[in-house]
mmCIF file of C-alpha atoms in Angstrom:
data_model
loop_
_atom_site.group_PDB
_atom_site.id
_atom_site.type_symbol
_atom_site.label_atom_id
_atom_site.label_comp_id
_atom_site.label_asym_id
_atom_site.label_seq_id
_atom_site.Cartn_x
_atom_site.Cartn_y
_atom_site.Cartn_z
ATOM 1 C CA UNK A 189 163.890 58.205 86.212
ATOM 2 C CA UNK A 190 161.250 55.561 85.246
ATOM 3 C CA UNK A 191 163.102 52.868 84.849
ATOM 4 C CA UNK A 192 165.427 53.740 88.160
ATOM 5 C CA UNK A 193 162.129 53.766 90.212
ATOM 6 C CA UNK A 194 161.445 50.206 88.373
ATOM 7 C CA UNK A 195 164.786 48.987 89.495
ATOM 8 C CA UNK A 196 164.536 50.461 93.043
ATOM 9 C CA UNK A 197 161.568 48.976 93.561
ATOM 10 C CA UNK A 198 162.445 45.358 93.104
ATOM 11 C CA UNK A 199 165.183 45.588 95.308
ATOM 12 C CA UNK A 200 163.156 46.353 97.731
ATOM 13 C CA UNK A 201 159.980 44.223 96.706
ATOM 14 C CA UNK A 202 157.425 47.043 96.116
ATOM 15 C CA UNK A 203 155.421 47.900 93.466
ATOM 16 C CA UNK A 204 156.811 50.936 91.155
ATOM 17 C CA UNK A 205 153.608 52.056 90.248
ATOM 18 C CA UNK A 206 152.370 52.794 93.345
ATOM 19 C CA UNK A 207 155.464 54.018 94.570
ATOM 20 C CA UNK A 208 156.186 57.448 96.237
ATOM 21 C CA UNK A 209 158.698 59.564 96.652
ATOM 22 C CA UNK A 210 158.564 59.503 99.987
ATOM 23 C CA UNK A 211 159.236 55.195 99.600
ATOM 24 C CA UNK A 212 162.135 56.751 97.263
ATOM 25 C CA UNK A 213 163.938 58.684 99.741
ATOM 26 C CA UNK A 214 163.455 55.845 102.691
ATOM 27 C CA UNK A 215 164.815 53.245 100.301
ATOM 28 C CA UNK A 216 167.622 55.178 99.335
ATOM 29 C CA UNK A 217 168.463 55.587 103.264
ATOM 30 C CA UNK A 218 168.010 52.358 103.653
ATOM 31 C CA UNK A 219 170.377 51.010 100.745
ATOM 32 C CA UNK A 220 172.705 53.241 101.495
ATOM 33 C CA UNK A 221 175.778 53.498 105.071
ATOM 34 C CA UNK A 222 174.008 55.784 107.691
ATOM 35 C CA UNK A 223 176.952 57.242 108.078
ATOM 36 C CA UNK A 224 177.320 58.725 104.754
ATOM 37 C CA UNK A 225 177.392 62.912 104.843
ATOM 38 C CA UNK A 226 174.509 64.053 103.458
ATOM 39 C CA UNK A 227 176.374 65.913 100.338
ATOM 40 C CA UNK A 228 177.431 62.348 99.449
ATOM 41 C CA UNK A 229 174.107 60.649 99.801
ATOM 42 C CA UNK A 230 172.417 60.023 96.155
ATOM 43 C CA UNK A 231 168.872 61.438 95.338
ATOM 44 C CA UNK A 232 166.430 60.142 92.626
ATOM 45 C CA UNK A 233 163.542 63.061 91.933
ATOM 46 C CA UNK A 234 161.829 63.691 88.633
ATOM 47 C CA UNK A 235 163.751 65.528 86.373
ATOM 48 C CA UNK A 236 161.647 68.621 86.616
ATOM 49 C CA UNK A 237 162.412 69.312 89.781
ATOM 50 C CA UNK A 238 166.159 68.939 89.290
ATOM 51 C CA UNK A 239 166.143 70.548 86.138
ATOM 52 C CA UNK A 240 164.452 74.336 86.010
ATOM 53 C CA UNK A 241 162.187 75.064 83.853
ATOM 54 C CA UNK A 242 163.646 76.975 80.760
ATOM 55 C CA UNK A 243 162.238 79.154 78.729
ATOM 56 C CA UNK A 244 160.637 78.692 75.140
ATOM 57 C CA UNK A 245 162.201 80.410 71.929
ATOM 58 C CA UNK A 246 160.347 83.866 71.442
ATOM 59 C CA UNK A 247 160.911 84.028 67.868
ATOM 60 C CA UNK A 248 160.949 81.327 65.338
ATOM 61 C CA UNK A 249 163.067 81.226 62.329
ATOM 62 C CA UNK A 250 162.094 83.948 60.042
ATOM 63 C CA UNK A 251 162.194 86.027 63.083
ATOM 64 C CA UNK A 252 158.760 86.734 64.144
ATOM 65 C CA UNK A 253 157.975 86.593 67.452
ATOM 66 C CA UNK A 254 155.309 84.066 69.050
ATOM 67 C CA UNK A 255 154.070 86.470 71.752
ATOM 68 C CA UNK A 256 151.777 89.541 70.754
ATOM 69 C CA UNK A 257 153.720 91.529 73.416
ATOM 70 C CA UNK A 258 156.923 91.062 71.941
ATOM 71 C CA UNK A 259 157.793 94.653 72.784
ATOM 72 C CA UNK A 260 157.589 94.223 76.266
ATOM 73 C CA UNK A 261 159.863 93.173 78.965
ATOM 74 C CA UNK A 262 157.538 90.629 80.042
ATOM 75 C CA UNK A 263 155.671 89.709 77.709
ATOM 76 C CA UNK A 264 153.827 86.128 79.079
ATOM 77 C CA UNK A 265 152.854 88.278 82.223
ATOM 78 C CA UNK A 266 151.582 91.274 79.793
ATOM 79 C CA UNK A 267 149.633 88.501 77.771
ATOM 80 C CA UNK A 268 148.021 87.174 81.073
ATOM 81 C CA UNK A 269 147.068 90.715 82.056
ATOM 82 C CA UNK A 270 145.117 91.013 78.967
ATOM 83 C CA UNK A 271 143.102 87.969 79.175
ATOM 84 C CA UNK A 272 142.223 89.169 82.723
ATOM 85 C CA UNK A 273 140.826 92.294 81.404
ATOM 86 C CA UNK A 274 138.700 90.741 79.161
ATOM 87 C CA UNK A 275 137.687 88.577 81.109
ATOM 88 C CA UNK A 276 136.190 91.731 83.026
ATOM 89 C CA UNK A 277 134.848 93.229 80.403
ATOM 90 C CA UNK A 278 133.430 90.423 79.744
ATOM 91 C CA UNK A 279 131.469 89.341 83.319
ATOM 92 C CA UNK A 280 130.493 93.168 83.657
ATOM 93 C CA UNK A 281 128.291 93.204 80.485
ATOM 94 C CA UNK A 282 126.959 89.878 81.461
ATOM 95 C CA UNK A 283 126.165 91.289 84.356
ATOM 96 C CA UNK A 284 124.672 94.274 83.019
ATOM 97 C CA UNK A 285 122.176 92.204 80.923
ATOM 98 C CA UNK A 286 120.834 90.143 84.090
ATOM 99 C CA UNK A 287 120.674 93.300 85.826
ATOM 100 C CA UNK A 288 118.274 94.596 82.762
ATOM 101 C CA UNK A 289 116.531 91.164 83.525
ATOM 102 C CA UNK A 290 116.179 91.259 86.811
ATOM 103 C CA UNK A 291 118.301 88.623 87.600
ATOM 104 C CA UNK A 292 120.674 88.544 90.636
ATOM 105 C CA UNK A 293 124.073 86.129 90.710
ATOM 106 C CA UNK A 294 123.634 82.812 92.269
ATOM 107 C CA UNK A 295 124.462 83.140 96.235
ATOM 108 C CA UNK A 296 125.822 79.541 96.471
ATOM 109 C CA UNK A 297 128.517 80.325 93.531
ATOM 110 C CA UNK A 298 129.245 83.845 94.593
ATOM 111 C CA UNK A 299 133.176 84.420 95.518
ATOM 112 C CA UNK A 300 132.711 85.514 98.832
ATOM 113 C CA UNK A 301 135.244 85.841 101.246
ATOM 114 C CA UNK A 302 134.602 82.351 102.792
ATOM 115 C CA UNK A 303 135.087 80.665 99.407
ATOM 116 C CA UNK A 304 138.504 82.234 99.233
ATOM 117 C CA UNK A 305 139.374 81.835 102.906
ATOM 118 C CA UNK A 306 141.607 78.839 102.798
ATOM 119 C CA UNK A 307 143.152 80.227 99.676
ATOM 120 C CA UNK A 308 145.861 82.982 98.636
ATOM 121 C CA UNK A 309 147.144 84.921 95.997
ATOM 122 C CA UNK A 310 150.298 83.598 94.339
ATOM 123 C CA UNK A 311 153.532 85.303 95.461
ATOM 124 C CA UNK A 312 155.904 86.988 93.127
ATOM 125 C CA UNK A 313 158.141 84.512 93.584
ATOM 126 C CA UNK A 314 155.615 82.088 92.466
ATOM 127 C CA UNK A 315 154.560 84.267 89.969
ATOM 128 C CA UNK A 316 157.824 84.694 88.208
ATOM 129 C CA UNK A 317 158.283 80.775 88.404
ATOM 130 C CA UNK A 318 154.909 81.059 86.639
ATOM 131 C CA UNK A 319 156.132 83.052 83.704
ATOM 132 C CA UNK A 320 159.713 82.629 83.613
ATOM 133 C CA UNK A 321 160.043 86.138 83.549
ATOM 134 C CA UNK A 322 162.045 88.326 86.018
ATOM 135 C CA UNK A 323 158.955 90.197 87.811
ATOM 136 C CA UNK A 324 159.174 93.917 89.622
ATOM 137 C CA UNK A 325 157.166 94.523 92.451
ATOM 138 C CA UNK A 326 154.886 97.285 90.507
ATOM 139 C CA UNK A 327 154.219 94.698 87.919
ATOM 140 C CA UNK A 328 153.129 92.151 90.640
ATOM 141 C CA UNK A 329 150.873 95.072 92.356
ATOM 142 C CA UNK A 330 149.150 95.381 89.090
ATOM 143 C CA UNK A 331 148.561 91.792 88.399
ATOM 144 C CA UNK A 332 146.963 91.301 91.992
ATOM 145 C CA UNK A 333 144.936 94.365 91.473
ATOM 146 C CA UNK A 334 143.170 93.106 88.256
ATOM 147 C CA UNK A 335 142.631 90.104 90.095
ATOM 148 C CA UNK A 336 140.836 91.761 92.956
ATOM 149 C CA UNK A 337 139.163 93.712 90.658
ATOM 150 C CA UNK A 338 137.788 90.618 88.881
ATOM 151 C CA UNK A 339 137.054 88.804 92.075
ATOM 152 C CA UNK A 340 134.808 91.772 93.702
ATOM 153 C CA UNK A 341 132.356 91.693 90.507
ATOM 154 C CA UNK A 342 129.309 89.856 91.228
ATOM 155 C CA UNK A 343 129.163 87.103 88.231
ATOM 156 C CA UNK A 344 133.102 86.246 88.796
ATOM 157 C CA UNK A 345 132.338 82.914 89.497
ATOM 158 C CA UNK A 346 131.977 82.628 85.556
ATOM 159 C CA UNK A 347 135.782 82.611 85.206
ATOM 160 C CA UNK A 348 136.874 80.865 88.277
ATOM 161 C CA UNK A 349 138.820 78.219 86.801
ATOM 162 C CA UNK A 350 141.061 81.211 85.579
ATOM 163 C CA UNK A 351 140.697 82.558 89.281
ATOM 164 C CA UNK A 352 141.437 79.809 91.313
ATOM 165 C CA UNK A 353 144.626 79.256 89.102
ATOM 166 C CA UNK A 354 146.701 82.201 90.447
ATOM 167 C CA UNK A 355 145.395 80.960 94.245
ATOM 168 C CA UNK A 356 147.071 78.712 96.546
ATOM 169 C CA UNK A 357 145.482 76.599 98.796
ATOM 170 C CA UNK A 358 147.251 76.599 101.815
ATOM 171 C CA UNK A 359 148.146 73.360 103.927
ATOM 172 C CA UNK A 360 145.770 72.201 106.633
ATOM 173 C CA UNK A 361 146.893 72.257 109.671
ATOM 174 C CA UNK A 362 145.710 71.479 113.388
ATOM 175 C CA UNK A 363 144.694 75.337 113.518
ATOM 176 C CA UNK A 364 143.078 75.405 110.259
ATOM 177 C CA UNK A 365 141.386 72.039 110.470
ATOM 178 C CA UNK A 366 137.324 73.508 111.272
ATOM 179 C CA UNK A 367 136.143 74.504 108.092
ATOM 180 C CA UNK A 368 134.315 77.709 107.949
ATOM 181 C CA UNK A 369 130.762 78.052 108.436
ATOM 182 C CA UNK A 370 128.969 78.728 104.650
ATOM 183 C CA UNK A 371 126.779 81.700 104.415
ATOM 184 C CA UNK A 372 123.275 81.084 103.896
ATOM 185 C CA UNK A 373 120.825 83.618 102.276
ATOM 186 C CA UNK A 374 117.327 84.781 103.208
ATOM 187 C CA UNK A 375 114.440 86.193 100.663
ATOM 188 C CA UNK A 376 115.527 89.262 100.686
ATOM 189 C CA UNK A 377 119.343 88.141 99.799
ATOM 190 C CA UNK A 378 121.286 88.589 102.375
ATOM 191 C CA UNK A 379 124.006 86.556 103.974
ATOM 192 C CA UNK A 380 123.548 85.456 107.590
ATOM 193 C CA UNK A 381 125.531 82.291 109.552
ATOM 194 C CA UNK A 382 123.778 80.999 112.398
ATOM 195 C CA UNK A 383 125.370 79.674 115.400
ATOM 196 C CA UNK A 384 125.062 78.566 119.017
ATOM 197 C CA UNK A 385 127.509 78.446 121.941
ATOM 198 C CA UNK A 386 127.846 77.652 125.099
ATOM 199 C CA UNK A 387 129.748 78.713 128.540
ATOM 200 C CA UNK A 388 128.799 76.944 131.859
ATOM 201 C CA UNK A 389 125.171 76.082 131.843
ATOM 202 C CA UNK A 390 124.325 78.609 129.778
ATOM 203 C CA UNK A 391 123.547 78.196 126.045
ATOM 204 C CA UNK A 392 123.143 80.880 123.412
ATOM 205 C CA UNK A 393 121.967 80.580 119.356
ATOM 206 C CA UNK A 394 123.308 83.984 117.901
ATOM 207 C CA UNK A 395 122.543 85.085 114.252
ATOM 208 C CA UNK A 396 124.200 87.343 112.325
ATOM 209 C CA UNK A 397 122.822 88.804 109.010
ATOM 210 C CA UNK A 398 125.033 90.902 106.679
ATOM 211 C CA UNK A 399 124.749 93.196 105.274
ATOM 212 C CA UNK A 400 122.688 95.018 108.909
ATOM 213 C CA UNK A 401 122.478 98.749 110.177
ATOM 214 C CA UNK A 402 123.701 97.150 113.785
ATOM 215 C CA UNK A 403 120.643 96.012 115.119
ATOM 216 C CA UNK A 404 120.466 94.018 118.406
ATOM 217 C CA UNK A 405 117.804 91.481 119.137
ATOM 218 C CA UNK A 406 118.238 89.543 122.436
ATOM 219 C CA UNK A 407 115.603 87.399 123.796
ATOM 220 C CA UNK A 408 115.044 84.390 126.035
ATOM 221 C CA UNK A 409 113.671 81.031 125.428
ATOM 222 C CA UNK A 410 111.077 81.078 127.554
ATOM 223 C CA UNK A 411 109.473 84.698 126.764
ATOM 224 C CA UNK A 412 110.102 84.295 122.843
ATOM 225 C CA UNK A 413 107.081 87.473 122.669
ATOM 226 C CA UNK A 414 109.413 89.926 124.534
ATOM 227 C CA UNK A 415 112.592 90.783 122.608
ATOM 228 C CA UNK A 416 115.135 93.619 123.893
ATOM 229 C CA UNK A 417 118.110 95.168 123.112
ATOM 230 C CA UNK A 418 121.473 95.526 125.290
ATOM 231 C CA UNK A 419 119.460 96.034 128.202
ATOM 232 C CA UNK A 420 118.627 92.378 128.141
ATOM 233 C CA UNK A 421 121.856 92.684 130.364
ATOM 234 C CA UNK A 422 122.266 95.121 133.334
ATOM 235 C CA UNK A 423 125.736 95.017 133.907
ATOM 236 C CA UNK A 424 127.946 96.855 131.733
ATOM 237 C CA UNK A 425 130.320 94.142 131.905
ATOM 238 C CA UNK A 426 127.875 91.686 129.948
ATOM 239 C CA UNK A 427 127.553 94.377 127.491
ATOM 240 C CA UNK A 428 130.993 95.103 126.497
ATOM 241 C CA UNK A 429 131.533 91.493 126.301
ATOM 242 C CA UNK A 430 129.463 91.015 123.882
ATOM 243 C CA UNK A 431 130.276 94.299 121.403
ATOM 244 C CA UNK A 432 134.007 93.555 121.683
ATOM 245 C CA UNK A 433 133.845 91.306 118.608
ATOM 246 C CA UNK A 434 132.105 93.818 116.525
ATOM 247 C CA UNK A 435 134.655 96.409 117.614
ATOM 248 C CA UNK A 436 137.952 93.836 116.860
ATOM 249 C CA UNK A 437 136.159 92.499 113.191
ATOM 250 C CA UNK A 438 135.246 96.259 112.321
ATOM 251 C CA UNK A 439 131.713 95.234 112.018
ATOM 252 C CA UNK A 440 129.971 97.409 114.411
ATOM 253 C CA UNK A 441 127.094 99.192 112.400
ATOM 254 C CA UNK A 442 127.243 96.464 109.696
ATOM 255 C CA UNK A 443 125.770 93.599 110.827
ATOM 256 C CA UNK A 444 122.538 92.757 112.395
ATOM 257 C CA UNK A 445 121.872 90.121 115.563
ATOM 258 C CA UNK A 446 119.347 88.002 116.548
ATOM 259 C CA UNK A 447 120.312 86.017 119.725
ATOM 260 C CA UNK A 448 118.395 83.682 121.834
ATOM 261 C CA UNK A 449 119.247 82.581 125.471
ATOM 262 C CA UNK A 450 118.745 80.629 128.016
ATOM 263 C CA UNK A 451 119.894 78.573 131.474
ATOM 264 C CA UNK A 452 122.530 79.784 133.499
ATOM 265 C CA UNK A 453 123.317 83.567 134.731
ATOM 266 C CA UNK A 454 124.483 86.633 132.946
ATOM 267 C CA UNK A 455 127.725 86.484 133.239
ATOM 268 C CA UNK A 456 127.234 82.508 131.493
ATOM 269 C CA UNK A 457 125.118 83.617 128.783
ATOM 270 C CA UNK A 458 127.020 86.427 127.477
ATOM 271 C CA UNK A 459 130.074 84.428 127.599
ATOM 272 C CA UNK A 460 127.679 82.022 125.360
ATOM 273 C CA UNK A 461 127.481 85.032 123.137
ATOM 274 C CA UNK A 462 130.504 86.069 122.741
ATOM 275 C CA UNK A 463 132.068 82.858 121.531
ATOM 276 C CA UNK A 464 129.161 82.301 119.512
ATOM 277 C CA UNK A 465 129.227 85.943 117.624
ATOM 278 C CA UNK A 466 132.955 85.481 117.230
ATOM 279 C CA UNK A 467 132.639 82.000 115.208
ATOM 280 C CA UNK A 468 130.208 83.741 113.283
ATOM 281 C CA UNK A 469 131.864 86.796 112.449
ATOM 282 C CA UNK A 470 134.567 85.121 111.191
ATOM 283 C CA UNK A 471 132.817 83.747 108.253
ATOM 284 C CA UNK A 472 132.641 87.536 107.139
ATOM 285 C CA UNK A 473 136.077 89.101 107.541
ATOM 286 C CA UNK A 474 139.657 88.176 106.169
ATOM 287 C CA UNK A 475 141.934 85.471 107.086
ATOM 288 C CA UNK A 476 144.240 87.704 108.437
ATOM 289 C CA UNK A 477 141.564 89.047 111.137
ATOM 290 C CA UNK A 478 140.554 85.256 112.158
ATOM 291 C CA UNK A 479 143.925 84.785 112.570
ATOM 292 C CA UNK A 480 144.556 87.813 114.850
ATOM 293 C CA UNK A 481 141.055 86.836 116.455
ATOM 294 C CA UNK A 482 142.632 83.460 117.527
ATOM 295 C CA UNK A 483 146.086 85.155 119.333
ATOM 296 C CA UNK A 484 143.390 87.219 121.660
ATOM 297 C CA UNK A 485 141.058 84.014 122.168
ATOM 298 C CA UNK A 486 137.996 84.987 120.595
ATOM 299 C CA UNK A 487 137.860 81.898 119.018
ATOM 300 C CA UNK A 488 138.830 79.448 121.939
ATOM 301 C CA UNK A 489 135.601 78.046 123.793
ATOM 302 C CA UNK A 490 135.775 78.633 127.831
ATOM 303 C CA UNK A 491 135.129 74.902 129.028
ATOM 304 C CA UNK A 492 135.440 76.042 132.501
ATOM 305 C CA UNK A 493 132.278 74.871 135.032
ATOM 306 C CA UNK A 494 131.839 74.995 138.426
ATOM 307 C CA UNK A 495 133.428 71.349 140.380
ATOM 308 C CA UNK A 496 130.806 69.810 141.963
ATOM 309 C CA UNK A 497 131.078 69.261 145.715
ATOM 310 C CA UNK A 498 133.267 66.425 147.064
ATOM 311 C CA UNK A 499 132.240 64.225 149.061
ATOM 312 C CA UNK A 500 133.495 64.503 153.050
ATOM 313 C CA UNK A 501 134.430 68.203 152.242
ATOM 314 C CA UNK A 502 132.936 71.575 152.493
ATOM 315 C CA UNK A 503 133.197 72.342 148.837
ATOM 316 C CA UNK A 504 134.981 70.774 145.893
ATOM 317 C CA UNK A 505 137.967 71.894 147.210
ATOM 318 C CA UNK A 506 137.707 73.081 150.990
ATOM 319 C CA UNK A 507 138.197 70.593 153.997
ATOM 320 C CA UNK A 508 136.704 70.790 157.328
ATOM 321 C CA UNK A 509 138.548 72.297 160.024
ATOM 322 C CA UNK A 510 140.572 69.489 161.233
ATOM 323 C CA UNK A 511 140.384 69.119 165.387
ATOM 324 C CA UNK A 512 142.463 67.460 167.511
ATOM 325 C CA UNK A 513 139.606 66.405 170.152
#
């Protein structure tokens, strides 16, 4: 394969070493009659990908096996499970020692779920690639479930090399492209992501601290001395506006706000807040939630403002009543 991509690359005058295969497949094209079908057309790939993986001998040859779990039917996945395990047993006494201490686990290493938001667990598909072993789906279950269960324990970071080797970063895309907003933590350890929006004239700087017993704080710039609760807003439809977040997320009760306004009207502002608690939020529940918070639009900005006045018209849009005389 080397010495083809040598050779195709001075027919073409390019450098093989910094050659791609996406410079391979155009200068095959190119070499070769458009109008060849494509089960014709030649391909040049690295022998690994034409060629699957196969798998090692078991046993050498007095006849003892290489894998501890021999006795198994899949032994490489069994011998995988194990070192997850200890790898639990292991972070859980370290963790039991700090505890002792009175140590807590470092908030900017934690594995939260914004660290392993543009991530996912490998697929049984992949999986079975992984370990050349034909997987069932109770086996798989098991495997992911010693992962979670690894994950959720507060020193994990310890063994994230391990972690992050059975996740897969997904693609970015145009939808995917605004990276998540990091958690920061106060003195007393908890999370909270700070965040302001913005709807008309109206401008709002919403705070949300987890973990909260569903607190409300809403005040205004200007009178910074006199905070209130929902009744900051009269009408009810201000107020549902801004608890339907909490009630899509699941958060209601278990999260704390601290919002700020000011400019424009009601209606403005707790559009303001609503965009600006969703973008929050979403630093605190699953990818699969942001994603089903996008298909309502709790995530899209209203850029909508009132057109200014025209000039020779009534409005922006309105004309005079035309007269004949």
């Amino acid at each position: 394969f080397d010495i083809g991509v040598q050779h195709l690359a001075n027919m073409m005058g390019m450098d093989h070493t910094t050659m791609t295969q996406e410079d391979i497949d155009k200068s095959i094209e190119y070499l070769f009659p458009s109008g060849l079908s494509p089960a014709a057309r030649p391909m040049m790939k690295p022998p690994s990908e034409i060629y699957p993986r196969q798998k090692e001998a078991e046993f050498d040859a007095q006849g003892r096996p290489y894998q501890p779990f021999f006795y198994t039917l899949t032994p490489d996945l069994h011998m995988r499970l194990h070192s997850l395990r200890d790898n639990i047993e292991a972070v859980t006494v370290f963790g039991e020692r700090l505890k002792v201490q009175g140590k807590r686990p470092d908030p900017e290493q934690v594995l939260n779920a914004a660290r392993l938001a543009d991530s996912r667990w490998i697929n049984i598909e992949e999986l079975s690639k992984l370990t050349l072993e034909k997987l069932k789906e109770s086996d798989y279950n098991d495997f992911i479930n010693v992962l979670d269960r690894l994950t959720s324990l507060p020193f994990s970071y310890r063994v994230k090399d391990e972690i992050f080797s059975y996740r897969i970063f997904e693609e970015e895309t145009a939808s995917k492209t605004e990276a998540f907003i990091a958690p920061q933590y106060d003195e007393e350890g908890r999370a909270f992501v700070e965040y302001e929006g913005r709807r008309k004239t109206a401008h709002a700087k919403v705070r949300v601290t987890k973990p909260g017993k569903g607190l409300v704080t809403i005040r205004h710039k200007d009178f910074p001395n006199h905070p209130q609760d929902l009744g900051y807003f009269f009408g009810l439809k201000e107020r549902l506006q801004i608890m339907f977040p909490l009630q899509f997320t699941k958060m209601l009760g278990l999260v704390d706000l601290d919002i700020t306004c000011h400019d424009g009207g009601a209606s403005g502002q707790a559009g303001a807040v609503r965009y600006a608690l969703s973008m929050c939020l979403r630093s605190f529940v699953e990818k699969s939630v942001v994603d089903d918070m996008k298909i309502i639009g709790l995530l899209t900005q209203d850029i909508r403002v009132k057109e200014r006045k025209q000039y020779g018209k009534v409005s922006a849009r309105k004309s005079y009543t035309w007269k004949r005389r």
